[in-house]
Coordinates of C-alpha atoms in Angstrom, one line a residue:
M1 CA -48.9 -29.2 -23.0
R2 CA -47.1 -27.6 -26.0
M3 CA -47.7 -24.3 -24.2
L4 CA -45.9 -25.7 -21.3
I5 CA -43.3 -26.9 -23.2
T6 CA -43.0 -23.5 -25.0
A7 CA -43.2 -21.7 -21.9
A8 CA -40.6 -24.6 -20.1
A9 CA -38.4 -23.3 -23.3
L10 CA -38.6 -19.4 -22.8
S11 CA -38.1 -19.9 -19.4
L12 CA -34.8 -21.8 -20.1
T13 CA -33.8 -19.1 -22.8
A14 CA -34.4 -16.5 -20.2
S15 CA -32.0 -18.3 -18.0
M16 CA -29.3 -18.8 -20.5
A17 CA -29.5 -15.0 -21.3
M18 CA -28.7 -14.5 -17.4
A19 CA -25.9 -16.9 -17.2
E20 CA -23.1 -15.5 -15.0
T21 CA -19.6 -14.5 -16.4
T22 CA -16.6 -15.8 -13.9
I23 CA -14.2 -13.8 -13.6
T24 CA -11.0 -14.8 -11.1
V25 CA -9.4 -12.4 -8.6
Q26 CA -5.8 -12.4 -6.8
Y27 CA -4.7 -10.1 -4.5
A28 CA -1.6 -9.5 -1.7
Y29 CA -1.6 -9.4 2.2
P30 CA -4.3 -12.2 3.0
E31 CA -3.8 -11.3 6.6
L32 CA -5.0 -7.3 5.8
F33 CA -7.5 -8.2 3.1
E34 CA -9.1 -11.5 3.7
N35 CA -12.4 -10.0 5.4
T36 CA -12.1 -7.0 3.4
Q37 CA -12.5 -9.5 0.2
K38 CA -15.2 -11.6 1.6
E39 CA -17.5 -8.9 3.0
I40 CA -17.3 -6.6 -0.4
L41 CA -18.1 -10.2 -2.3
Q42 CA -21.5 -10.3 0.1
A43 CA -22.3 -7.1 -0.9
F44 CA -21.5 -7.4 -5.3
N45 CA -22.9 -10.9 -4.9
K46 CA -26.1 -8.9 -3.8
A47 CA -25.9 -6.0 -6.7
H48 CA -24.7 -7.9 -9.4
P49 CA -26.1 -12.2 -9.3
D50 CA -25.3 -12.5 -13.1
I51 CA -20.8 -12.1 -12.3
K52 CA -19.5 -15.0 -10.5
V53 CA -16.3 -14.1 -8.6
E54 CA -13.0 -16.4 -7.8
F55 CA -10.6 -15.4 -5.5
R56 CA -7.2 -17.4 -6.1
A57 CA -4.9 -18.3 -3.6
S58 CA -3.5 -15.2 -2.2
Y59 CA -0.2 -13.7 -3.1
K60 CA 2.6 -13.0 -0.3
D61 CA 2.9 -9.3 -0.8
Y62 CA 3.4 -6.7 -3.3
E63 CA 6.7 -8.4 -4.6
D64 CA 4.8 -11.7 -4.9
A65 CA 2.4 -10.1 -6.7
A66 CA 4.0 -8.6 -9.6
Q67 CA 6.8 -11.2 -9.8
R68 CA 4.4 -14.1 -10.4
V69 CA 1.9 -12.0 -13.3
L70 CA 5.0 -10.9 -14.8
R71 CA 5.7 -14.9 -15.0
E72 CA 1.7 -15.8 -15.8
G73 CA 1.9 -13.0 -18.1
I74 CA 4.6 -15.1 -20.9
T75 CA 2.3 -18.9 -20.3
G76 CA -0.8 -16.7 -20.5
N77 CA -2.3 -18.0 -17.4
V78 CA -3.0 -14.2 -15.4
P79 CA -5.9 -13.9 -13.4
D80 CA -8.8 -11.4 -14.7
V81 CA -8.2 -9.2 -12.4
T82 CA -5.1 -8.6 -10.1
F83 CA -4.6 -6.2 -6.9
Q84 CA -0.9 -4.5 -7.2
G85 CA 0.8 -2.6 -5.3
L86 CA 0.7 1.4 -6.6
N87 CA 4.2 1.3 -7.8
R88 CA 4.1 -1.9 -10.3
V89 CA 1.4 -0.3 -12.6
R90 CA 4.3 1.3 -14.7
I91 CA 5.9 -2.7 -15.5
L92 CA 2.8 -4.2 -15.8
A93 CA 1.5 -1.5 -18.5
D94 CA 4.8 -1.6 -20.0
K95 CA 4.7 -5.6 -20.7
G96 CA 1.4 -4.9 -22.2
I97 CA -0.5 -7.5 -19.3
A98 CA -2.8 -4.6 -17.4
Q99 CA -5.3 -3.4 -20.1
P100 CA -6.1 0.2 -20.6
L101 CA -9.2 1.4 -18.9
D102 CA -9.8 4.8 -20.5
G103 CA -12.4 3.2 -22.8
F104 CA -14.9 2.1 -19.7
I105 CA -14.3 5.5 -18.4
A106 CA -15.3 7.4 -21.2
S107 CA -18.6 5.7 -21.3
E108 CA -19.2 6.4 -18.2
K109 CA -21.5 9.0 -16.9
D110 CA -20.7 11.3 -14.2
F111 CA -18.0 9.3 -13.3
D112 CA -16.7 12.6 -11.2
A113 CA -19.5 12.0 -9.5
A114 CA -19.0 9.0 -8.4
G115 CA -16.3 9.9 -6.3
Y116 CA -13.4 8.9 -9.1
H117 CA -11.5 12.2 -9.2
S118 CA -8.6 13.3 -11.5
G119 CA -5.9 12.2 -8.9
M120 CA -7.6 8.8 -8.2
L121 CA -7.1 8.1 -12.0
Q122 CA -3.4 9.3 -11.9
A123 CA -2.7 7.1 -9.3
G124 CA -3.5 4.1 -11.3
A125 CA -1.9 6.0 -14.8
A126 CA 1.0 5.1 -16.8
N127 CA 2.1 6.5 -20.0
G128 CA -0.6 8.8 -20.5
K129 CA -3.1 6.0 -19.7
V130 CA -5.5 4.8 -16.9
Y131 CA -4.9 1.0 -15.9
G132 CA -6.3 0.5 -13.1
L133 CA -8.1 2.1 -10.1
P134 CA -6.9 2.5 -6.6
F135 CA -8.4 0.3 -3.9
A136 CA -6.8 0.9 -1.0
I137 CA -4.2 4.3 0.0
S138 CA -2.0 3.9 3.1
L139 CA 0.6 6.7 4.3
P140 CA 3.5 6.1 7.7
I141 CA 2.2 7.1 10.4
V142 CA 3.6 7.0 14.4
Y143 CA 2.3 4.3 16.6
F144 CA 2.7 4.9 20.2
N145 CA 2.5 2.7 23.3
M146 CA 1.2 5.7 25.6
D147 CA 1.9 3.3 29.1
L148 CA 5.7 3.3 28.0
V149 CA 5.6 6.7 26.4
K150 CA 4.3 8.3 29.7
K151 CA 6.5 6.5 31.8
A152 CA 9.6 8.1 29.6
G153 CA 7.9 11.6 30.9
V154 CA 6.3 12.5 27.6
D155 CA 2.1 13.0 27.5
E156 CA -0.3 12.6 25.2
N157 CA 0.0 16.5 24.4
S158 CA 3.5 16.6 23.8
L159 CA 4.3 13.5 21.5
P160 CA 7.4 14.0 19.3
T161 CA 6.7 15.1 15.8
T162 CA 10.3 15.1 14.7
W163 CA 12.9 12.6 14.2
D164 CA 15.3 14.1 17.4
R165 CA 12.5 13.8 19.9
I166 CA 11.7 10.3 18.8
I167 CA 15.0 9.1 18.6
A168 CA 15.4 10.5 22.2
L169 CA 12.5 9.2 23.4
G170 CA 12.9 5.8 21.8
A171 CA 16.5 6.2 23.7
K172 CA 14.5 6.8 27.4
I173 CA 12.3 4.0 27.0
E174 CA 15.2 1.4 26.1
A175 CA 16.7 2.8 29.0
Q176 CA 14.1 1.9 31.0
G177 CA 14.7 -2.0 30.7
E178 CA 11.0 -2.7 30.1
A179 CA 10.9 -2.9 26.3
D180 CA 12.8 -1.2 23.2
G181 CA 12.3 2.1 22.2
V182 CA 11.8 2.8 18.4
M183 CA 11.8 1.1 15.4
T184 CA 10.7 2.1 11.6
E185 CA 9.5 -0.4 9.2
W186 CA 12.4 0.3 6.6
A187 CA 11.9 -3.1 4.7
I188 CA 8.5 -2.7 4.3
T189 CA 7.8 -3.4 0.1
G190 CA 11.1 -2.8 -0.5
N191 CA 11.7 0.7 -0.4
W192 CA 8.6 2.4 0.4
I193 CA 9.6 3.6 3.6
W194 CA 12.8 4.6 2.1
Q195 CA 11.0 7.0 -0.1
A196 CA 8.9 8.2 3.0
M197 CA 12.3 9.2 4.6
V198 CA 13.6 11.3 1.3
F199 CA 10.9 12.4 -0.1
A200 CA 10.3 14.0 3.7
N201 CA 13.0 15.5 3.1
G202 CA 12.6 17.3 0.0
G203 CA 14.2 14.7 -2.1
S204 CA 13.9 12.5 -4.7
M205 CA 14.4 9.0 -6.3
L206 CA 16.0 10.0 -9.8
N207 CA 16.1 13.3 -11.6
A208 CA 13.4 14.6 -14.0
A209 CA 15.1 12.6 -17.2
E210 CA 15.2 9.2 -15.1
T211 CA 18.9 9.4 -16.0
E212 CA 20.6 9.9 -12.8
V213 CA 20.1 8.8 -9.0
A214 CA 19.2 11.2 -6.8
F215 CA 18.6 10.2 -3.4
D216 CA 22.1 10.0 -2.7
G217 CA 21.8 14.1 -1.9
A218 CA 20.9 16.3 0.6
A219 CA 17.6 14.6 1.1
G220 CA 19.2 11.3 1.2
K221 CA 22.3 11.9 3.6
K222 CA 20.1 13.0 6.0
A223 CA 17.5 9.9 5.6
I224 CA 20.2 7.6 5.6
G225 CA 21.7 9.4 9.0
T226 CA 18.2 8.9 10.4
L227 CA 18.1 5.6 10.1
A228 CA 21.9 5.1 11.3
R229 CA 20.9 7.0 15.0
L230 CA 17.9 4.7 14.8
A231 CA 20.2 2.1 15.1
T232 CA 23.1 3.2 17.5
E233 CA 21.4 6.1 19.4
A234 CA 18.1 4.4 20.1
K235 CA 19.4 1.0 20.0
S236 CA 16.7 0.0 17.4
P237 CA 16.8 -4.0 17.4
N238 CA 17.3 -5.6 14.4
L239 CA 13.5 -7.6 13.8
S240 CA 11.7 -8.7 10.9
P241 CA 8.4 -6.4 10.6
N242 CA 6.4 -9.1 11.7
E243 CA 8.7 -9.3 14.6
M244 CA 8.4 -5.7 15.1
R245 CA 4.6 -5.9 15.1
A246 CA 4.3 -8.6 17.5
A247 CA 6.3 -6.6 20.0
F248 CA 4.8 -3.9 19.9
A249 CA 1.4 -5.6 20.1
A250 CA 2.7 -7.3 23.3
G251 CA 3.9 -4.1 24.8
K252 CA 7.4 -4.8 24.0
L253 CA 8.2 -1.8 21.7
G254 CA 7.3 1.8 22.8
V255 CA 6.8 3.6 19.2
M256 CA 6.5 2.1 15.6
V257 CA 6.8 3.7 12.4
T258 CA 4.9 2.0 10.3
T259 CA 1.9 2.4 7.6
T260 CA -2.0 3.1 8.1
A261 CA -2.7 -0.4 6.7
R262 CA -1.8 -2.4 10.0
L263 CA -4.1 0.0 12.2
N264 CA -6.6 -2.2 12.3
V265 CA -4.7 -5.4 13.0
I266 CA -2.7 -3.6 15.7
T267 CA -5.8 -2.6 17.2
Q268 CA -7.0 -5.7 18.1
Q269 CA -4.1 -7.3 19.0
V270 CA -3.1 -4.9 21.4
G271 CA -6.7 -4.9 22.9
G272 CA -6.4 -3.6 26.1
K273 CA -3.3 -4.3 26.7
F274 CA -1.9 -0.6 27.2
A275 CA -3.0 3.1 25.5
L276 CA -2.7 3.4 21.8
K277 CA -2.4 6.5 20.3
T278 CA -1.0 7.4 16.5
G279 CA 1.2 10.3 15.1
N280 CA 1.7 12.3 12.4
Y281 CA 4.7 10.9 10.2
P282 CA 7.7 12.6 11.3
D283 CA 9.6 16.1 10.3
L284 CA 6.6 17.4 7.9
Q285 CA 7.1 20.8 6.5
P286 CA 4.5 22.3 4.3
G287 CA 5.7 23.1 0.7
L288 CA 8.6 21.1 1.1
S289 CA 7.6 17.7 2.3
H290 CA 5.7 14.6 0.4
L291 CA 4.9 11.2 1.5
P292 CA 4.3 8.2 -1.4
A293 CA 0.9 6.8 -0.8
G294 CA 1.3 3.1 -0.6
G295 CA -1.5 0.6 -1.2
N296 CA -2.8 -1.1 -3.7
V297 CA -4.6 -0.6 -7.3
A298 CA -6.9 -2.8 -9.2
L299 CA -5.7 -3.8 -12.5
I300 CA -7.9 -5.9 -15.4
T301 CA -5.9 -8.2 -17.2
A302 CA -8.2 -10.2 -18.7
K303 CA -8.2 -10.0 -22.5
D304 CA -11.9 -11.6 -23.1
K305 CA -14.7 -8.9 -23.9
D306 CA -17.0 -10.1 -21.9
K307 CA -14.7 -10.8 -19.0
Q308 CA -13.2 -7.5 -19.4
K309 CA -17.1 -5.9 -19.3
A310 CA -17.6 -7.9 -15.7
A311 CA -14.5 -6.9 -14.4
W312 CA -15.1 -3.8 -15.2
Q313 CA -18.1 -4.1 -13.2
F314 CA -15.8 -5.4 -10.4
L315 CA -13.5 -2.5 -10.0
K316 CA -15.9 0.0 -9.9
F317 CA -17.9 -1.8 -6.6
W318 CA -14.6 -2.6 -5.2
T319 CA -13.0 1.0 -5.7
G320 CA -16.5 2.6 -5.1
P321 CA -18.2 4.3 -2.2
E322 CA -19.8 0.7 -0.9
G323 CA -16.6 -1.1 -1.0
G324 CA -14.4 1.9 0.0
A325 CA -16.1 2.0 3.1
I326 CA -16.3 -1.5 3.8
M327 CA -12.0 -1.5 3.1
V328 CA -11.6 1.6 5.4
K329 CA -13.5 0.0 8.3
T330 CA -11.8 -3.6 8.0
T331 CA -8.6 -1.9 7.4
G332 CA -6.5 1.0 8.4
Y333 CA -5.8 2.1 4.9
M334 CA -7.8 5.0 3.3
A335 CA -10.5 5.3 1.0
P336 CA -9.6 7.2 -2.6
N337 CA -12.6 7.5 -3.5
N338 CA -14.4 10.5 -2.6
K339 CA -18.0 9.4 -2.2
A340 CA -16.3 6.7 0.2
A341 CA -15.1 9.0 2.4
D342 CA -18.3 11.1 2.6
L343 CA -20.0 7.7 4.2
L344 CA -17.1 7.6 6.8
K345 CA -17.5 10.7 8.6
D346 CA -19.1 9.3 12.0
F347 CA -16.3 7.1 11.7
Y348 CA -13.4 8.8 11.7
V349 CA -14.9 11.1 14.6
N350 CA -15.5 7.3 16.7
N351 CA -12.0 6.4 15.5
P352 CA -9.4 9.4 15.8
N353 CA -6.3 7.2 15.2
Q354 CA -7.5 6.3 12.0
A355 CA -8.4 10.1 11.3
V356 CA -4.6 11.3 11.7
A357 CA -3.6 10.3 8.0
L358 CA -6.0 11.9 6.8
S359 CA -4.5 15.4 7.8
Q360 CA -1.4 14.2 5.9
L361 CA -3.2 13.9 2.4
P362 CA -1.7 17.4 1.6
Y363 CA 2.2 15.3 1.7
L364 CA 0.8 12.8 -0.8
T365 CA 2.5 12.0 -3.7
G366 CA 3.3 9.1 -5.8
W367 CA 4.9 5.9 -4.8
Y368 CA 8.0 5.8 -7.1
A369 CA 8.2 3.0 -9.9
F370 CA 12.0 2.9 -11.0
P371 CA 11.8 2.1 -15.0
G372 CA 12.8 -0.3 -17.2
D373 CA 13.0 -4.5 -16.8
N374 CA 15.2 -3.9 -13.4
G375 CA 13.0 -2.1 -11.0
L376 CA 12.3 -5.2 -9.3
K377 CA 16.1 -5.8 -8.6
I378 CA 16.4 -2.4 -7.5
T379 CA 14.1 -2.5 -4.7
D380 CA 16.1 -5.8 -3.7
V381 CA 19.4 -3.6 -3.9
I382 CA 18.0 -0.6 -1.9
K383 CA 16.3 -3.6 1.1
D384 CA 20.1 -5.0 0.8
R385 CA 21.9 -2.1 1.2
L386 CA 19.8 -0.6 3.7
Q387 CA 19.8 -3.7 6.0
S388 CA 23.4 -3.6 6.6
V389 CA 22.9 -0.3 8.5
M390 CA 19.9 -1.4 10.4
D391 CA 21.6 -4.4 11.6
G392 CA 24.6 -2.2 12.6
S393 CA 26.8 -3.6 10.8
R394 CA 27.7 -0.5 8.8
A395 CA 25.8 2.1 10.5
K396 CA 29.2 3.8 11.4
E397 CA 29.4 4.5 7.8
A398 CA 25.4 5.2 6.5
E399 CA 27.0 8.2 3.8
T400 CA 29.5 5.2 2.5
V401 CA 26.3 2.9 2.0
L402 CA 24.4 5.5 0.5
A403 CA 27.3 6.0 -2.4
D404 CA 27.1 2.3 -2.4
M405 CA 23.6 1.8 -3.0
A406 CA 23.0 4.8 -5.6
N407 CA 26.0 2.9 -8.2
D408 CA 24.3 0.2 -7.8
V409 CA 21.0 1.4 -8.7
H410 CA 22.6 3.5 -11.6
A411 CA 23.9 0.2 -12.9
L412 CA 20.2 -1.3 -13.2
L413 CA 18.4 1.6 -14.8
P414 CA 17.6 1.2 -18.1
R415 CA 20.9 1.3 -20.7
G416 CA 21.9 4.1 -21.9
N417 CA 21.3 6.4 -18.8

């Protein structure tokens, strides 16, 4: 009996040694990532039975994610891992909420060989340290309803690659009376598309010292002029992002410029109603143009050492080859991990619409984060000013709107700038 009790005690001790570490995780855009997160979690549970992952209710979007974590950082109620927009790493690092990962990275053997190249690490870096590992990368592309496009006299071998031709095509589709012609999701996450339009023209948001607004120069004037032309020449409707995507999926919009992130969902919504084809973002010029990398990064916010260790295993799995491959197949994003890309060669051959964004990787640059405590306010200011162009109320005075927007942003830069 004593031997049996001793064996039982030993068994209990071993069981306690294998006790689970529980971590809480929160991510944005459940309509894009819910199925993805569940599928990766199933694979993770098999590989790490000693770590229990509990998902909190999802953030609505990246702005909601940043605002909530900033508030929770004051109350001490942050999740152990948070998925944030790539342009929010800076503020969460500055506030001491995101925990640096450099120690974990240094302890890994052959981290580069696992697909974590230097560019991937820089996407999650701030102030000279790495705070997050990118999970999903997106770039803006063009979606074409080929049924409407062909009726307007354009075939798949001559799809427009410039804003001039896209606006002209949109006007032709609109004139047929069956559908609206063209829209761009200009309001997505505040100013991501605005950055794309300025960067594609060779511009930047601020000067190198981050003391002066730079988007009001020639590149910005061309960008806001393009938005004004969409509203006037192409009669682009003033729809919300959700309304725009619904209209496209229903065959009521001919051309849509937005993120690759929506591709999987939109493809499913379109079904067989019409032929869907994607194309490169307009007016890309080698050596001049850049496109901001959209998407999100996984950050560790836990301060408890055991939870940090468990969270590090979570980060590696979600952003590694297996997690990255699942993410790509269930969304329209690209995986920043090189090894995940290797697993997806056949997938891209069989899904050419998703392969389009890969051809734009040479143009990829960072999603700019405005400095200081007013970064989120600056995003709102830009969105509000652009709204006055896209709703037509100030489309004919677009450069004046740009000047007003520049003055507003300058006033919100850190004191002394």
